[in-house]
Amino acid sequence: MKTVAMVLFPDFLLLDMAGPMEVFSVANRYLKPDDHYQLITVGTEHGPLLASNGVRVLPDRHIDESSPDYDLLLVPGGPGAYNEKHPPLLTWLQDAVRRAERYGSICTGAFVLGHAGLLDGYRVTTHWNYLERLIRAFPLAQVESDRIYTEDRNLITSGGVTAGIDLALAVVAQDHGKKVAQDVAKVLLVVMKRQGGQAQFSPLMAAVAPHETPITRVQNFVLEHLDQAFTVQDMAALANMSARHFARVFLREVNMTPMEFLQRARVDQARNLLETTELPLKTVAYKSGFGSVRHMRILFAQKLGLTPAQYREQFS
């Protein structure tokens, strides 16, 4: 029997807890009793804890009363994960993960692990909307932006919210085989492997900084004229810089190359048109500056793991 412990704290996201725990619970229907998952909730406070949606949950144990010898130790996300540090929990986690077979986080629970010093040197992910914040907060972690979940040695982290279900299904598949995980996925009406990564659900391009600089002026001009062709030299001329100097400054200020920015902007423009209009793919490609449906399809496959037609079918 494997023990799965979910650590709870004030203002946690209830779905981050309930989704993965339901996966393990349903898996027990298909497993022999000796192979069952034992599910435990561990709280940072005595008594019920208030989730971010207002629901109160009474943990099975308090961290001071809990033996940390768990097979899998998970931390959910929520406002309490990225806005608070919970010092007693951080100290407890530092000891608990050394004694656990595996540990991980759901969504923004990665911030709790980060504050405990447990992400340094690992490949990790979190909700797409908090990726930049995670990168800034924990520069020694290798943050992957387009993953539903990421495994690195005994650490497993997931993207936003429902990606915790994907994480739990992956654990079940590793523990008991793909057939059991598929049976659980069917009961929960989810797919075992989603097309594309979590970037398909998120804007790919970071917002242009509000203060005006030569670089932000170029960004805004490009965004307003995406149907036009641009080279690095074209963009550098708009900033009155040499191409080499412009590329260096752009990378430093935007954390991506000029051409990466242009590609992401074109993909975002196309996504918006696919979601909100019924324009033919050829027109979408033209308005987004791809030049051809083929080029748009190639970029969509690289960035989203989907074709434009598949994206429209899923999100329009």
XYZ file of C-alpha atoms in Angstrom:
316
model
C 0.000 0.000 0.000
C 1.315 3.424 -0.965
C 0.629 6.501 1.123
C -0.218 9.773 -0.639
C -0.180 12.852 1.584
C -1.559 16.242 0.558
C -0.327 19.176 2.636
C -2.971 21.843 3.284
C -2.577 25.445 4.421
C -4.912 28.474 4.590
C -6.173 29.712 1.205
C -5.212 26.598 -0.763
C -7.002 25.798 -4.026
C -9.534 23.046 -3.376
C -9.423 21.586 -6.896
C -5.651 21.195 -6.624
C -6.304 18.864 -3.711
C -9.488 17.155 -4.884
C -8.458 16.395 -8.489
C -5.348 14.294 -7.796
C -6.870 12.681 -4.693
C -9.874 11.574 -6.753
C -7.542 9.952 -9.271
C -5.918 7.858 -6.549
C -9.286 7.072 -4.978
C -10.756 5.825 -8.265
C -7.566 3.849 -8.935
C -8.257 1.873 -5.747
C -11.363 0.405 -7.448
C -9.062 -1.381 -9.900
C -6.361 -2.441 -7.466
C -5.983 -5.273 -4.992
C -6.365 -4.097 -1.369
C -2.653 -4.515 -0.728
C -1.942 -2.157 -3.657
C -4.389 0.569 -2.615
C -3.391 4.190 -2.146
C -3.887 5.442 1.381
C -4.897 9.103 1.168
C -3.972 11.488 3.968
C -4.345 15.237 4.384
C -1.856 17.065 6.593
C -2.670 20.578 7.823
C -0.582 23.494 8.993
C -3.216 24.432 11.582
C -5.348 22.556 14.075
C -8.984 22.420 13.031
C -10.591 23.123 9.651
C -8.655 25.029 6.995
C -10.388 27.522 4.718
C -9.784 26.910 1.018
C -9.660 29.829 -1.400
C -13.258 29.157 -2.512
C -14.595 29.326 1.052
C -14.961 25.577 1.655
C -13.567 24.329 4.964
C -11.530 21.116 5.052
C -10.565 19.263 8.222
C -7.113 17.669 7.701
C -6.481 14.173 9.032
C -3.333 15.261 10.848
C -1.404 18.350 11.892
C 2.172 18.663 10.613
C 3.498 18.479 14.187
C 1.709 15.161 14.660
C 2.539 13.661 11.299
C 5.254 11.175 10.490
C 6.630 12.299 7.124
C 7.336 8.781 5.817
C 5.132 9.036 2.735
C 5.446 7.449 -0.680
C 4.184 10.608 -2.357
C 3.967 14.038 -0.746
C 2.070 16.730 -2.669
C 1.575 20.443 -2.136
C -1.436 22.185 -3.764
C -1.449 25.735 -5.063
C -3.697 28.709 -4.449
C -3.287 32.252 -3.112
C -1.901 30.835 0.109
C 0.905 29.213 -1.861
C 2.185 32.206 -3.807
C 1.277 35.036 -1.393
C 2.384 33.449 1.901
C 5.449 31.519 3.070
C 4.171 29.458 6.074
C 7.554 29.089 7.898
C 6.551 26.042 10.020
C 5.439 24.217 6.851
C 8.686 25.035 5.055
C 10.751 23.599 7.900
C 8.574 20.479 8.022
C 8.800 19.980 4.262
C 12.590 20.150 4.255
C 12.659 17.078 6.497
C 9.635 15.348 4.988
C 10.895 15.272 1.378
C 14.114 13.592 2.483
C 12.046 10.734 3.875
C 9.451 10.567 1.099
C 9.884 8.348 -1.950
C 8.569 11.166 -4.188
C 7.327 14.682 -3.667
C 5.784 17.352 -5.814
C 3.385 20.207 -6.315
C 0.155 20.989 -8.070
C -0.073 24.312 -9.917
C 1.337 27.174 -7.816
C 2.216 24.813 -4.986
C 5.650 25.036 -6.610
C 6.126 28.326 -4.750
C 5.852 26.527 -1.403
C 8.493 24.025 -2.481
C 10.624 26.870 -3.791
C 10.515 28.783 -0.524
C 11.580 25.568 1.211
C 14.606 25.415 -1.102
C 13.366 22.255 -2.808
C 13.328 23.412 -6.445
C 16.970 24.441 -6.853
C 18.656 22.432 -9.576
C 15.441 20.744 -10.718
C 13.324 21.003 -13.866
C 9.914 22.237 -12.751
C 6.715 23.821 -13.988
C 3.685 25.664 -12.638
C 0.544 27.442 -13.863
C 1.332 29.336 -17.079
C 0.237 32.644 -15.546
C 2.864 32.351 -12.788
C 5.833 31.094 -14.778
C 7.664 34.436 -14.911
C 7.070 34.980 -11.193
C 8.463 31.519 -10.416
C 11.517 32.163 -12.595
C 12.244 35.455 -10.812
C 11.652 34.010 -7.345
C 13.774 30.862 -7.800
C 16.498 31.479 -10.396
C 18.291 28.213 -9.552
C 15.295 26.173 -10.747
C 14.955 25.272 -14.418
C 11.386 26.344 -15.157
C 9.742 24.707 -18.175
C 6.987 26.796 -19.688
C 5.009 24.414 -21.864
C 4.516 21.257 -19.850
C 1.383 19.756 -18.341
C 3.648 18.145 -15.756
C 7.395 17.720 -15.325
C 9.335 14.920 -13.648
C 12.930 15.275 -12.532
C 14.339 12.510 -10.335
C 11.964 12.210 -7.350
C 10.287 15.597 -7.920
C 7.112 15.928 -9.988
C 5.391 19.265 -10.602
C 2.319 20.134 -12.632
C 0.949 23.058 -14.572
C -2.246 24.862 -13.690
C -5.107 23.406 -11.628
C -6.529 20.451 -13.608
C -3.011 19.489 -14.678
C -2.820 17.940 -11.214
C -5.106 15.218 -12.579
C -2.601 14.568 -15.389
C 0.177 14.364 -12.795
C -1.756 11.856 -10.696
C -2.629 9.733 -13.737
C 1.059 9.626 -14.642
C 1.875 8.409 -11.129
C -0.793 5.693 -11.335
C 0.542 4.582 -14.727
C 4.062 4.315 -13.319
C 2.908 2.451 -10.218
C 0.362 0.073 -11.755
C 0.570 0.277 -15.532
C -1.059 2.276 -18.277
C -4.237 0.136 -18.346
C -5.207 1.090 -14.787
C -4.516 4.757 -15.479
C -6.629 4.586 -18.637
C -9.506 3.026 -16.695
C -9.315 5.845 -14.141
C -9.221 8.460 -16.911
C -12.356 6.965 -18.456
C -14.232 7.150 -15.148
C -13.215 10.797 -14.716
C -13.946 11.596 -18.377
C -10.470 12.938 -19.029
C -7.821 11.965 -21.572
C -4.626 10.199 -20.602
C -2.439 12.472 -22.725
C -3.595 15.916 -23.792
C -2.614 17.316 -27.169
C 0.008 20.015 -26.738
C 1.256 21.569 -23.540
C -0.301 24.105 -21.240
C 0.746 26.918 -23.593
C -2.262 26.013 -25.710
C -4.407 27.481 -22.925
C -2.354 30.608 -22.312
C -1.209 33.726 -24.135
C 2.300 32.969 -25.364
C 3.543 36.539 -25.490
C 4.435 38.512 -22.388
C 2.724 41.876 -22.033
C 4.676 44.863 -23.317
C 6.157 46.843 -20.447
C 4.107 49.979 -19.652
C 7.085 52.370 -19.671
C 8.271 53.547 -23.077
C 11.726 52.617 -24.291
C 13.107 52.138 -27.804
C 12.398 48.424 -27.376
C 8.766 48.828 -26.240
C 8.166 51.247 -29.117
C 9.333 48.560 -31.530
C 7.183 45.939 -29.807
C 4.077 48.078 -30.016
C 4.730 48.928 -33.674
C 5.140 45.250 -34.510
C 1.931 44.340 -32.671
C 0.022 46.968 -34.635
C 1.420 45.789 -38.001
C 1.559 42.010 -37.700
C 0.388 41.562 -41.274
C 3.701 43.022 -42.436
C 7.028 41.197 -42.833
C 9.779 42.016 -40.306
C 13.436 41.130 -40.003
C 15.745 41.893 -37.095
C 17.261 44.630 -39.256
C 13.792 46.151 -39.819
C 13.078 46.214 -36.090
C 16.535 47.565 -35.283
C 15.993 50.439 -37.723
C 12.774 51.352 -35.890
C 14.829 51.636 -32.698
C 17.664 53.541 -34.419
C 20.135 50.825 -33.416
C 22.446 48.461 -35.196
C 20.995 44.969 -35.613
C 23.557 43.389 -33.264
C 23.093 45.970 -30.515
C 19.309 45.856 -30.880
C 19.253 42.059 -30.564
C 21.347 42.212 -27.366
C 19.208 44.941 -25.762
C 15.964 43.243 -26.822
C 17.011 39.927 -25.293
C 18.053 41.635 -22.059
C 14.816 43.599 -21.694
C 12.262 41.100 -23.020
C 13.925 37.759 -22.165
C 13.445 36.497 -25.710
C 14.973 37.234 -29.099
C 13.255 39.671 -31.471
C 12.256 36.853 -33.829
C 10.870 34.758 -30.961
C 8.773 37.758 -29.921
C 7.544 38.147 -33.492
C 6.638 34.454 -33.785
C 4.788 34.449 -30.463
C 2.926 37.616 -31.388
C 1.837 36.074 -34.685
C 0.662 32.895 -32.932
C -1.307 34.910 -30.371
C -2.930 36.981 -33.108
C -3.901 33.830 -34.987
C -5.259 32.218 -31.827
C -7.449 35.203 -31.145
C -8.816 35.149 -34.697
C -9.417 31.394 -34.553
C -11.279 31.726 -31.245
C -13.407 34.761 -32.094
C -14.042 34.640 -35.855
C -14.977 32.189 -38.578
C -12.401 33.548 -41.003
C -10.841 30.972 -43.343
C -7.421 29.715 -42.298
C -5.849 31.468 -45.278
C -7.218 34.821 -44.074
C -6.124 34.143 -40.491
C -2.625 33.356 -41.732
C -2.512 36.564 -43.795
C -3.794 38.822 -40.987
C -1.293 37.293 -38.553
C 1.643 37.748 -40.915
C 2.449 34.091 -41.541
C 2.254 34.443 -45.293
C 0.803 30.963 -45.756
C -1.345 28.416 -43.951
C 1.594 25.996 -44.144
C 3.875 28.361 -42.219
C 1.144 28.991 -39.646
C 0.624 25.247 -39.242
C 4.351 24.687 -38.649
C 4.518 27.386 -35.943
C 1.357 26.115 -34.250
C 2.799 22.608 -34.138
C 6.053 23.906 -32.618
C 4.460 26.227 -30.062
C 1.190 24.502 -29.179
C 1.388 20.924 -30.348
C -1.819 21.504 -32.338
C -2.762 22.455 -35.875
C -4.745 25.684 -36.357
C -7.797 23.604 -37.269
C -7.476 21.521 -34.083
C -7.068 24.682 -32.029
C -10.227 26.216 -33.513
C -12.151 22.999 -32.893
C -11.131 22.933 -29.221
C -11.425 26.599 -28.294
C -13.839 28.389 -30.586
